[in-house]
Tab-separated table of C-alpha atoms in Angstrom:
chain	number	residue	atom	x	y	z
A	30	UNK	CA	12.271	25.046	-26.708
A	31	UNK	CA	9.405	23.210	-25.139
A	32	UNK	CA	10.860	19.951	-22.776
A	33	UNK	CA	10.275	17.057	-24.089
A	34	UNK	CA	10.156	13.304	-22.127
A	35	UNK	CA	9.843	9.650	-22.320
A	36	UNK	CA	7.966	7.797	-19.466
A	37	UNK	CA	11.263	6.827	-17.875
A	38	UNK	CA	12.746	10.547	-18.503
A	39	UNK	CA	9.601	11.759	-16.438
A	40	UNK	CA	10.019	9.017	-13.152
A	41	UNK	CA	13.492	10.438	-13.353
A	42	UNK	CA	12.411	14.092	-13.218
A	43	UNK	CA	9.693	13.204	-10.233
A	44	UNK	CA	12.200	10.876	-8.465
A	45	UNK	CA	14.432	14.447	-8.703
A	46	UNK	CA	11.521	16.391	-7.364
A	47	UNK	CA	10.755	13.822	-4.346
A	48	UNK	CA	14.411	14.734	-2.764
A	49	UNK	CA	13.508	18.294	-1.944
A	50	UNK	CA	10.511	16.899	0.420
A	51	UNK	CA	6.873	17.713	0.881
A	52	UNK	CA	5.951	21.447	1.429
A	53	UNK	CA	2.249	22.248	2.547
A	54	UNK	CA	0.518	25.425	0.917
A	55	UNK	CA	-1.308	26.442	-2.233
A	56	UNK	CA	0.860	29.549	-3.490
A	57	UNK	CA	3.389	27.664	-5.769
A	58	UNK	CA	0.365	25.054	-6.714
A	59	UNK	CA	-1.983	28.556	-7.813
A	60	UNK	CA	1.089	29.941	-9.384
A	61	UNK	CA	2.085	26.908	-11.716
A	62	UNK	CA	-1.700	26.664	-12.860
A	63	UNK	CA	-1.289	30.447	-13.040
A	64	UNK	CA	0.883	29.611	-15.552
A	65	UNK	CA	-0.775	26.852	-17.325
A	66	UNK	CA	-3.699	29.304	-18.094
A	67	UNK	CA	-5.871	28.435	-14.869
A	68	UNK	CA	-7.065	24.604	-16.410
A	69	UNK	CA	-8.498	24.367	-12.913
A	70	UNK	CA	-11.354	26.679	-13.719
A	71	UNK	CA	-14.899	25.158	-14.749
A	72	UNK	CA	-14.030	21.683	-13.221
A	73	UNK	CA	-17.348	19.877	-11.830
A	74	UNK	CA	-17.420	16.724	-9.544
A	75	UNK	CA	-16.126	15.505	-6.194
A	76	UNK	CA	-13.085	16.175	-4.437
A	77	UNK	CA	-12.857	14.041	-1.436
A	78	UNK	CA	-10.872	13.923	2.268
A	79	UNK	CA	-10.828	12.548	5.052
A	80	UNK	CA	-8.491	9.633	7.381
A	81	UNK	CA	-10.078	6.696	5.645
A	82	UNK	CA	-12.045	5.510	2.880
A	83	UNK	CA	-12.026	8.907	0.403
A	84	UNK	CA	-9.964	6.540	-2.373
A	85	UNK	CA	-13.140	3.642	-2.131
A	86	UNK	CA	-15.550	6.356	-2.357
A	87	UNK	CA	-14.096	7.657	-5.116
A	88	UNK	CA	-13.135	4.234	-7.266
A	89	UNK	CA	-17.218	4.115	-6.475
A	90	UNK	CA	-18.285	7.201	-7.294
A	91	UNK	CA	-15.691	6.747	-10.577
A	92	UNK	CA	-17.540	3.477	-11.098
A	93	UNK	CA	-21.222	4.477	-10.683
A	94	UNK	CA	-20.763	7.348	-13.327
A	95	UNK	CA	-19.132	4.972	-16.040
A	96	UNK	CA	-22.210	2.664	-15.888
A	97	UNK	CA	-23.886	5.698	-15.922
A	98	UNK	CA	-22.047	6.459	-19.876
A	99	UNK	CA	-20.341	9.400	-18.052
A	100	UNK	CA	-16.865	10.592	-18.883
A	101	UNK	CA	-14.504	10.780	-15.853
A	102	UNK	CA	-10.975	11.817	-14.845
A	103	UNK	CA	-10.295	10.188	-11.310
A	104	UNK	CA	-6.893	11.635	-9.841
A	105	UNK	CA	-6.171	9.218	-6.576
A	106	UNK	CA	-2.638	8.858	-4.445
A	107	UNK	CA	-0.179	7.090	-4.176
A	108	UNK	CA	-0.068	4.877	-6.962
A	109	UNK	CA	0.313	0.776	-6.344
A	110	UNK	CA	2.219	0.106	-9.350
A	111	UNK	CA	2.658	2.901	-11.429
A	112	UNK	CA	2.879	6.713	-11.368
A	113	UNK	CA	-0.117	6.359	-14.498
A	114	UNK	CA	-2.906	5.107	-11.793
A	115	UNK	CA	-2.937	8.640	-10.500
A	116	UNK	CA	-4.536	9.934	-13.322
A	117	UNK	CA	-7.286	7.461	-14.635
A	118	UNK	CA	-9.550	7.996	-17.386
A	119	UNK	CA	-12.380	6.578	-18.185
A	120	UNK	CA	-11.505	4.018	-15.440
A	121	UNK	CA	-8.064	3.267	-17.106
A	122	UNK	CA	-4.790	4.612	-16.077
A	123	UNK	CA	-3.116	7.244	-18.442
A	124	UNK	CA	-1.089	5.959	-21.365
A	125	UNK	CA	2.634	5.996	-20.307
A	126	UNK	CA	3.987	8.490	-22.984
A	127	UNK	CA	0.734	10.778	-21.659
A	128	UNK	CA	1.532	10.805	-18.398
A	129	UNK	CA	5.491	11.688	-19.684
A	130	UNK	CA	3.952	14.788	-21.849
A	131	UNK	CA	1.759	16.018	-19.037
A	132	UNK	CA	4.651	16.294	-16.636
A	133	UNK	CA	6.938	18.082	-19.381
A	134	UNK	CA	4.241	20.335	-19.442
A	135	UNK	CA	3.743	21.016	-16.190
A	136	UNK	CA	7.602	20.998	-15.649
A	137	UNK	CA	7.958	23.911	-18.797
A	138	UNK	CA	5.679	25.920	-16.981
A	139	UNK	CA	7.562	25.700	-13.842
A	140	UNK	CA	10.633	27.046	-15.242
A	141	UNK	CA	11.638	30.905	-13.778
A	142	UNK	CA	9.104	29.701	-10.352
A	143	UNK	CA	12.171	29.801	-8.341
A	144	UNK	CA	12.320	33.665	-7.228
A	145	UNK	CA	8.294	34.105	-5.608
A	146	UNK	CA	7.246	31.051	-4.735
A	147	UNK	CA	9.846	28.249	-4.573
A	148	UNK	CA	10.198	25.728	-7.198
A	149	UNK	CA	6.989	22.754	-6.939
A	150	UNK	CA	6.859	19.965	-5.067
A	151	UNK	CA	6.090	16.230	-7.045
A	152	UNK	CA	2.525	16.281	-5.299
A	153	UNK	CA	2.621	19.369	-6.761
A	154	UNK	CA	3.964	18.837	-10.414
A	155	UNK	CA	0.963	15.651	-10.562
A	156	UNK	CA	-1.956	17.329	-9.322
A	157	UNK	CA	-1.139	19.886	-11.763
A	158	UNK	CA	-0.722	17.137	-14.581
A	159	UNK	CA	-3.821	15.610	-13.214
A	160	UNK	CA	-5.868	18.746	-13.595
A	161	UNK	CA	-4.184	19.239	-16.829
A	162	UNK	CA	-5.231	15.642	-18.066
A	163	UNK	CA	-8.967	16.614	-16.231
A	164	UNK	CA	-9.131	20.236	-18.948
A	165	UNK	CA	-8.308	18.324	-22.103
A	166	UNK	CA	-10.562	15.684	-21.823
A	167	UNK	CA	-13.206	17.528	-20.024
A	168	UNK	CA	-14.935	14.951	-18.700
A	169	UNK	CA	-18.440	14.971	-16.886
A	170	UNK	CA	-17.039	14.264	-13.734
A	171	UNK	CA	-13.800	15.022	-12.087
A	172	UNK	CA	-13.071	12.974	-9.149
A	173	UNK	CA	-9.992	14.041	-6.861
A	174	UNK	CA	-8.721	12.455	-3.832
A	175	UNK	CA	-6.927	15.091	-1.274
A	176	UNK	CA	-3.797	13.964	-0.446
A	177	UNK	CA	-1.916	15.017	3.052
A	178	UNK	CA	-5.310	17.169	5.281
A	179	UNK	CA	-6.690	19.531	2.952
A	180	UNK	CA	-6.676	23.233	4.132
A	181	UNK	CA	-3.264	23.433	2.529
A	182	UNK	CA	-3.589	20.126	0.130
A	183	UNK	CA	-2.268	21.004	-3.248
A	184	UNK	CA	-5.977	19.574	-4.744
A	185	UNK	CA	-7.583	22.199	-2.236
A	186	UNK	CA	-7.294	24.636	-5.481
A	187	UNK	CA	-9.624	22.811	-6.757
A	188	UNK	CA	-13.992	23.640	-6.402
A	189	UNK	CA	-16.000	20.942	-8.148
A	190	UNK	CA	-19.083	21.492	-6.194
A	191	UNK	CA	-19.315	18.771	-4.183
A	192	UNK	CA	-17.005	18.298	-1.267
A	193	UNK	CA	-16.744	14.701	0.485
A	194	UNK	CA	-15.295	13.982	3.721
A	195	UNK	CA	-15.256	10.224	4.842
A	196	UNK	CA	-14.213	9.270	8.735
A	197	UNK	CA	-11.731	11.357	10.563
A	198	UNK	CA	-8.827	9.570	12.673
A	199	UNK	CA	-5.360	10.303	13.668
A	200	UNK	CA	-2.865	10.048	10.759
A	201	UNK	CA	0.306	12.105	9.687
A	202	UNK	CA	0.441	13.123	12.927
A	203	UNK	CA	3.563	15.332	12.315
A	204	UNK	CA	1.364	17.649	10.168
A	205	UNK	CA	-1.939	17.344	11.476
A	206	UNK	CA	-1.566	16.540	15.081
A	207	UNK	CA	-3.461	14.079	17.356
A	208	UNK	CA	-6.349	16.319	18.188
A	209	UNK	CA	-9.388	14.970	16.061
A	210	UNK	CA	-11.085	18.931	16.019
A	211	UNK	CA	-8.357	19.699	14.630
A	212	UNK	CA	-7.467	16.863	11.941
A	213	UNK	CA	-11.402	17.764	10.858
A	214	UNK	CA	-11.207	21.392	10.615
A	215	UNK	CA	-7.886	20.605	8.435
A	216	UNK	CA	-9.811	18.191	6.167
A	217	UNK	CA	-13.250	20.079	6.214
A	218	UNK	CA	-11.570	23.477	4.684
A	219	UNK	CA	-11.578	21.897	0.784
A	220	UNK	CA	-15.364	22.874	1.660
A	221	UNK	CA	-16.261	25.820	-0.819
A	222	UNK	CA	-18.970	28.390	-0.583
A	223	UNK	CA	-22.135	26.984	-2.498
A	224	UNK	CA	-20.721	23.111	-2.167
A	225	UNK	CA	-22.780	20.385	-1.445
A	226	UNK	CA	-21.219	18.720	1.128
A	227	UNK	CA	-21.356	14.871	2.506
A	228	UNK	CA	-19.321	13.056	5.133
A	229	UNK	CA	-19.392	9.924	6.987
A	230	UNK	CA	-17.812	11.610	10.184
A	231	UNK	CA	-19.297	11.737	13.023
A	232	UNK	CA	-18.946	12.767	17.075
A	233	UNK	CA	-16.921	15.463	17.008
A	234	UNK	CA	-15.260	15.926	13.432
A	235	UNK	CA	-19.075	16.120	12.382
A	236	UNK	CA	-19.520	19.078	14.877
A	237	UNK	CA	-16.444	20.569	12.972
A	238	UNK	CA	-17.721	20.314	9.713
A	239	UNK	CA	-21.200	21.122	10.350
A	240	UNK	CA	-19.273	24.287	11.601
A	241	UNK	CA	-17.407	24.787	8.872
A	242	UNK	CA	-19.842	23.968	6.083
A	243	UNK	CA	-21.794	26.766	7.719
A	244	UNK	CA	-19.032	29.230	7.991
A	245	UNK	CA	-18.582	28.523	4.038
A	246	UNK	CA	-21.225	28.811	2.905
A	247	UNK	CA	-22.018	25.334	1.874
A	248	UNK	CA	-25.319	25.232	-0.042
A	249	UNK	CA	-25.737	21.535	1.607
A	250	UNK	CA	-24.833	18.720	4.265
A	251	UNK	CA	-25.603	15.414	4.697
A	252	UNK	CA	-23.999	12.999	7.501
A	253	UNK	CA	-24.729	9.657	6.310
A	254	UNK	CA	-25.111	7.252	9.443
A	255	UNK	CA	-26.411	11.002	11.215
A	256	UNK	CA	-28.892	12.331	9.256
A	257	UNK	CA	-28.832	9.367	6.849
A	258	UNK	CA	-29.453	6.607	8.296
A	259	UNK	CA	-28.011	3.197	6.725
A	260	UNK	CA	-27.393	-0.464	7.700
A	261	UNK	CA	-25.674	-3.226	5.617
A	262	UNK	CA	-24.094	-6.576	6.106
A	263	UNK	CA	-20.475	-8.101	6.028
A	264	UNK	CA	-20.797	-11.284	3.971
A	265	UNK	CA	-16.641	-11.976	4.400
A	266	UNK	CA	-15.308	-12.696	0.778
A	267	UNK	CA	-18.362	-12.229	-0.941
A	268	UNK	CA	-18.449	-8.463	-0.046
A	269	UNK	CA	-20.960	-6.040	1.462
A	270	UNK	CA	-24.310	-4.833	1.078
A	271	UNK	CA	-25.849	-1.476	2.135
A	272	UNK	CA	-29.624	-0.402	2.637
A	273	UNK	CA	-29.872	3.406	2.331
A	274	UNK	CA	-31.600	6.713	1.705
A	275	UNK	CA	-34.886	7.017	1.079
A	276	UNK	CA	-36.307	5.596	-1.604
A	277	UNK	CA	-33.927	2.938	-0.381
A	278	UNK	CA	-31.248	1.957	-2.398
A	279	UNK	CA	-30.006	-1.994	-1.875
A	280	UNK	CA	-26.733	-2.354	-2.870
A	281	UNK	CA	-24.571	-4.907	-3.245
A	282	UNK	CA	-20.432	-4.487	-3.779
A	283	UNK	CA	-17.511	-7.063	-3.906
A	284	UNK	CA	-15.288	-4.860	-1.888
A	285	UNK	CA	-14.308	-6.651	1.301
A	286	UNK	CA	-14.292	-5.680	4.899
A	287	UNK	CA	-16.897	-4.359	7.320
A	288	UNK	CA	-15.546	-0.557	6.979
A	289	UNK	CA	-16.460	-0.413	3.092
A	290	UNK	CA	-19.886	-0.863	4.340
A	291	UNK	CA	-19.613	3.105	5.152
A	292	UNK	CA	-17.527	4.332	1.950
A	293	UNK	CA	-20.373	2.730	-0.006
A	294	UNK	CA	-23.085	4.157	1.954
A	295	UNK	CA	-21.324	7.580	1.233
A	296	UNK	CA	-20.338	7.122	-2.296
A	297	UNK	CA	-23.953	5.906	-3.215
A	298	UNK	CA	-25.766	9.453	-1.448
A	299	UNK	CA	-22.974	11.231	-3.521
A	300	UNK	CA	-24.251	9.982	-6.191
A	301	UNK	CA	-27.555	11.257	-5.873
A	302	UNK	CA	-26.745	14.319	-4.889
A	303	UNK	CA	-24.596	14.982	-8.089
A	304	UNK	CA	-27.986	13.733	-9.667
A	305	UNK	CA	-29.513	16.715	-7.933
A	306	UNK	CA	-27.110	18.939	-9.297
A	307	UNK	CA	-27.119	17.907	-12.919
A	308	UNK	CA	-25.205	15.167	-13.176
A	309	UNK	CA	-27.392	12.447	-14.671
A	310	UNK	CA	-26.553	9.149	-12.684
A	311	UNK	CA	-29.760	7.125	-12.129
A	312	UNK	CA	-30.227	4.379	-9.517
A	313	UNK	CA	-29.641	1.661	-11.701
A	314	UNK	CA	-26.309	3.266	-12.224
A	315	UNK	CA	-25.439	3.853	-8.509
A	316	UNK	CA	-26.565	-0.137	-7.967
A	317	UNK	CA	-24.544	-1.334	-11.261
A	318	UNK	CA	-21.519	0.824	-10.412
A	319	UNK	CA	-21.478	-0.715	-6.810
A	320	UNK	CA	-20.876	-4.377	-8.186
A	321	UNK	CA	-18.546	-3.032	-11.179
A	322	UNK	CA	-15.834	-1.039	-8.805
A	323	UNK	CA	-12.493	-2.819	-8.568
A	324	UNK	CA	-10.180	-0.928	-6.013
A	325	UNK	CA	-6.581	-3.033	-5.793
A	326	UNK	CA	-4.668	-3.350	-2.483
A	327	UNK	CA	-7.344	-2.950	-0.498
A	328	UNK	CA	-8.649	-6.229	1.252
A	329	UNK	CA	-8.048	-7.641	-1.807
A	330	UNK	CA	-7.787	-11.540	-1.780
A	331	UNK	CA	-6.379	-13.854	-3.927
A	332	UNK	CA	-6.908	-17.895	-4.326
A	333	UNK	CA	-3.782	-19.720	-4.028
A	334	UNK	CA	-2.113	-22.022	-1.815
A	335	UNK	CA	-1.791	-20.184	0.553
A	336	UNK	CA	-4.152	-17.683	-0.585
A	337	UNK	CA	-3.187	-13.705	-0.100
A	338	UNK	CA	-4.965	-10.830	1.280
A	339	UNK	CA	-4.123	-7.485	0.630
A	340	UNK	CA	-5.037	-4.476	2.173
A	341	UNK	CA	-2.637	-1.001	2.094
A	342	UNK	CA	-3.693	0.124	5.730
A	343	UNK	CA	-1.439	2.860	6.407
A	344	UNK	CA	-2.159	4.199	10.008
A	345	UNK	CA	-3.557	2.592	13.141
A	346	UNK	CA	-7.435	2.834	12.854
A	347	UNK	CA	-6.862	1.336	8.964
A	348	UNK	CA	-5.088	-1.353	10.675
A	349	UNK	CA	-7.579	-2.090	13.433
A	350	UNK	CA	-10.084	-2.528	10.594
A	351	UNK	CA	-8.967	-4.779	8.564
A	352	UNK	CA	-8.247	-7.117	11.407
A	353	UNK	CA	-11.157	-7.296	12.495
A	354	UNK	CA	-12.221	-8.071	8.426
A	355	UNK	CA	-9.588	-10.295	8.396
A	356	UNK	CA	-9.699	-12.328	11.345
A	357	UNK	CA	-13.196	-14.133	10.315
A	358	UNK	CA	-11.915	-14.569	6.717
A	359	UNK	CA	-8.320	-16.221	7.901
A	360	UNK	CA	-10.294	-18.475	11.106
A	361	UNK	CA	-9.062	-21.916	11.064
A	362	UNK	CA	-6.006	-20.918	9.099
A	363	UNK	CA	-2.979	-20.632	10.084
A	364	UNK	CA	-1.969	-16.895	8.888
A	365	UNK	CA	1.205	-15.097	8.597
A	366	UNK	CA	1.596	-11.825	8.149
A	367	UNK	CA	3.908	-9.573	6.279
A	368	UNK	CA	4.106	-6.028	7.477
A	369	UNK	CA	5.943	-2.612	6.728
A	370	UNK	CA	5.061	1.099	7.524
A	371	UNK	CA	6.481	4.557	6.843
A	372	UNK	CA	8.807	5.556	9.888
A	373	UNK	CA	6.612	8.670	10.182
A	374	UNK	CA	3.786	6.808	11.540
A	375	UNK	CA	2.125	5.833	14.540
A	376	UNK	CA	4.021	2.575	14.611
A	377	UNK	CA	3.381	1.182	18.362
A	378	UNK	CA	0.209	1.719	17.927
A	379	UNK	CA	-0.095	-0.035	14.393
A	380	UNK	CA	1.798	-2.884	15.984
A	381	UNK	CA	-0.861	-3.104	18.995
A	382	UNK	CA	-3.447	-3.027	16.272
A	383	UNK	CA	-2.121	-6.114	14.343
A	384	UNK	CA	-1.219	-8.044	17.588
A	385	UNK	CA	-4.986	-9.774	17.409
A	386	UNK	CA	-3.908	-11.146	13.854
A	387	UNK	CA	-1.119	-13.441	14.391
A	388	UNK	CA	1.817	-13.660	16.522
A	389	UNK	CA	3.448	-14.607	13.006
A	390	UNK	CA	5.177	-11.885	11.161
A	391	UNK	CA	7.927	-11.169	9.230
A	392	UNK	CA	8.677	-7.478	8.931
A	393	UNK	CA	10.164	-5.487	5.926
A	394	UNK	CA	10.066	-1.902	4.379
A	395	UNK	CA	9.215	-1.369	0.834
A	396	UNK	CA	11.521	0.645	-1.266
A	397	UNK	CA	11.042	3.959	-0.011
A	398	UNK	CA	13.097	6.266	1.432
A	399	UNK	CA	9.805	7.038	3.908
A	400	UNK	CA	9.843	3.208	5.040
A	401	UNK	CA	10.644	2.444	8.393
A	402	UNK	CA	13.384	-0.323	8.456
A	403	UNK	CA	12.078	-3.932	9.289
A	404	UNK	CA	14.539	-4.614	12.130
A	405	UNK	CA	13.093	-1.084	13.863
A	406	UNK	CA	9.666	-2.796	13.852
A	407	UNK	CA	10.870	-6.058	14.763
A	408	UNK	CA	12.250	-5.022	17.507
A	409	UNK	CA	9.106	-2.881	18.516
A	410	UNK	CA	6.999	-6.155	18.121
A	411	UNK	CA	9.407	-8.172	20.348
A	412	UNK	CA	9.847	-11.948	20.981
A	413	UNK	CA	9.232	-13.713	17.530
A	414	UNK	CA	9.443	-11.209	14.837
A	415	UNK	CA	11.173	-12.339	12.335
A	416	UNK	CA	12.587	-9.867	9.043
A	417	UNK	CA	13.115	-9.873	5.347
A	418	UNK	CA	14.808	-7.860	3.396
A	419	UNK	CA	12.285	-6.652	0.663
A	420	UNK	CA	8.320	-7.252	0.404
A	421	UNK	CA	8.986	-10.178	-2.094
A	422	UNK	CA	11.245	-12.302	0.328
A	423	UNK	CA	9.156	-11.578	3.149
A	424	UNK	CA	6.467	-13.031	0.967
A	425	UNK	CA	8.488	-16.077	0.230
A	426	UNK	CA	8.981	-16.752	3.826
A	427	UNK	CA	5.780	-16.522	5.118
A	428	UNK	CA	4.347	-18.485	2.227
A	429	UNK	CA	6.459	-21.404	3.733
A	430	UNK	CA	6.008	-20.107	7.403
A	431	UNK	CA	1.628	-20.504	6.721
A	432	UNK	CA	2.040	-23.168	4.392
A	433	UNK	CA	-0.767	-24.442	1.398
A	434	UNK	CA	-3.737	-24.404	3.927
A	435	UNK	CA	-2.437	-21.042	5.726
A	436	UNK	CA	-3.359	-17.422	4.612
A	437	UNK	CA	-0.676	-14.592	4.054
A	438	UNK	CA	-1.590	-10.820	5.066
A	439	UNK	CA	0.229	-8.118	3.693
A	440	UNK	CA	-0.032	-4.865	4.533
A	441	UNK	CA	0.473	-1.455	6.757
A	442	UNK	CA	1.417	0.396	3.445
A	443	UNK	CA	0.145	1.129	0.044
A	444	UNK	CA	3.792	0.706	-0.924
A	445	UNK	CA	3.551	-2.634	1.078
A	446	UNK	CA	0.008	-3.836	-0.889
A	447	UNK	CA	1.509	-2.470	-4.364
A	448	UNK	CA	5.082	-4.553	-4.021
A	449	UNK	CA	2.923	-7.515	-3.001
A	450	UNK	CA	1.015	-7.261	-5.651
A	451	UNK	CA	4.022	-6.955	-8.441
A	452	UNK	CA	4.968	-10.080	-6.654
A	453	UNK	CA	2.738	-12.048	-7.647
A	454	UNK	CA	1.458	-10.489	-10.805
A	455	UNK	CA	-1.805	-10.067	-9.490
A	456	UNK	CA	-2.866	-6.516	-10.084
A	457	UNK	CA	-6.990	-6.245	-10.358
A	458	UNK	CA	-7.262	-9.976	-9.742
A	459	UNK	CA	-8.828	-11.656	-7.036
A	460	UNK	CA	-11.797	-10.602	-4.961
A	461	UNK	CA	-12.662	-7.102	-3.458
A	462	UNK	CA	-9.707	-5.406	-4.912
């Protein structure tokens, strides 16, 4: 009898799934599709690593093809508010009682898995889902964001063609390491043989994957800010722009912060080269889609008094840069910020990377068992920390704390950005998310 669940029955099934931890490799995630009959197979579109970025690039890329009149599944992690925003399409989240069916399917077919290869992991059970969702509506473009690396990423089953990798820093350090050849060899192996491949790395991690495009196969390579050259402008809350490629492109995008300068410079030569291949998105498209994306939690700001900006960074180089976004937006102000990270980060160093903000912070840890506890950072920042027991209290205070002409930050975690925004009721709103 085929399992059967309501969305709540199916957050209580992944919730279930979450306790037995995260296991890296692709036998049990080639096994369950195995399974499912292989929906994997005939995909086309993106599937895109890296440290930074690869979720902007793809709300772009997801953007530019829509004003295009393209179909597209886009399957991004973790979610800000709900498990349904990791499997979008058509640019809106799944339907609740979707999502539910999709995971009793995938959940069925992992029934008896136990004995080979191990019962699935919940990354596991919703890329499946995802790629599920991706064969029955078979879209024109599939856009997946790797999750943890990418050698041994459950998406890395995946070969859509084109393979993007965005900048390469230090993160999950536990898995990956601090050695940046190595983090880019790790996130360079979702390249396939025949893939057209484009990355915003450079330095080193673009010696890797020059290597390792080669050693694929890869029919293509472009290094934007290498071989492509591009320059833009940071026009604070008013967004970017980006000159690039030749004929050049002049964009223009509402996302805020410096660093989406890059992710837009990449996601706009991605679109051209799916153009090459096939995939009919014209330049008015790539320029329409630019000033249509909306990408939540990330530099996000909304009017108020204070006003809030919100920005998920979630390891030290994602802090650094939206400080140095931020700093110019909050001048003036006073600002307060509200900060909590997963325990298995680089937390010193995230702390040292805020530091230029504010000396005004109230710490906290979003409701995950992956959080590092408030006091723990507290006491790493030192001499006025002060902590709050959830995101929305620490919200509360440092409302008061900045007052009406003040700004509020909040950040260091997706988890962080999404509470904030259920806070306030302010998912999509505002500008650059």
């Amino acid at each position: 009898m085929a399992l059967t669940l309501d969305y709540p029955g199916a957050l209580e099934a992944l919730e279930a799934l979450e306790g037995r931890g995260m296991k890296l490799g692709l036998e049990r995630i080639e096994a369950l599709l195995a399974v499912l009959g292989n929906p994997h197979k005939g995909l086309r579109g993106v599937l895109a690593a890296g440290t930074n970025g690869k979720g902007s690039v793809c709300a772009l890329l997801d953007s530019m093809a829509r004003c295009a009149g393209l179909r597209t599944v886009m399957l991004t992690k973790p979610h800000l508010l709900s498990w349904t925003e990791r499997i979008a399409v058509d640019g809106q989240p799944i339907a609740e009682q979707g999502f539910a069916d999709l995971i009793a399917t995938v959940l069925d077919a992992a029934t008896g898995m136990v004995g080979a290869h191990g019962s699935p992991t919940v990354f596991e059970v919703v890329t499946a889902a995802g790629i599920l969702a991706a064969h029955t509506v078979q879209p024109d473009l599939l856009i997946c964001e790797v999750g943890l690396g990418g050698r041994l990423d459950s998406t890395n089953v995946l070969d859509l063609g084109v393979a993007v990798i965005t900048g390469i820093a230090v993160d999950h350090a536990a898995e990956l390491g601090h050695d940046i050849a190595g983090i880019a060899a790790e996130k360079a192996a979702i390249i396939k043989r025949g893939n057209d491949v484009v990355t915003g790395a450079d330095a080193l991690a673009l010696d890797v994957i020059r290597t390792t495009a080669e050693r694929s196969g890869a029919h293509s390579l472009a290094a934007v800010g290498t071989d492509l050259p591009w320059d833009g402008e940071e026009r604070g809350r008013a967004g970017i722009t980006v000159n690039i490629g030749e004929p050049v492109l002049h964009l223009f995008s509402p996302l805020i912060g410096g660093f989406q300068r890059r992710n837009l410079a990449v996601a706009a030569h991605t679109a051209r080269v799916l153009r090459r291949r096939g995939t009919s998105i014209p330049e008015e498209a790539i320029l329409a889609g630019a000033v249509a994306v909306r990408w939540p939690g990330r530099m996000q700001w909304i009017d108020g008094s204070p006003p809030l900006l919100i920005d998920g960074c979630h390891n030290t180089e994602a802090v650094a840069a939206m400080v140095a976004a931020a700093i110019p937006l909050c001048a003036g102000h006073h600002t307060v910020a509200v900060f909590g990270a997963m325990a298995d980060k680089e937390l010193d160093d995230m702390l040292a990377a805020l530091r230029p903000l504010t000396k005004d912070v109230i710490f906290t840890a979003p409701a995950t068992a992956r959080a590092a506890p408030g006091g723990d950072l507290a006491r790493r920042w030192g001499t006025g920390a002060r902590v709050a027991e959830n995101v929305a209290s620490a919200l509360d205070i440092a409302r008061s704390a900045a007052g009406p002409e003040g700004v509020v930050v909040a950040g260091g975690s997706l988890y962080v950005a999404g509470e904030a925004l259920q806070a306030v009721g302010s998912l999509g709103r505002g500008r650059g998310g």
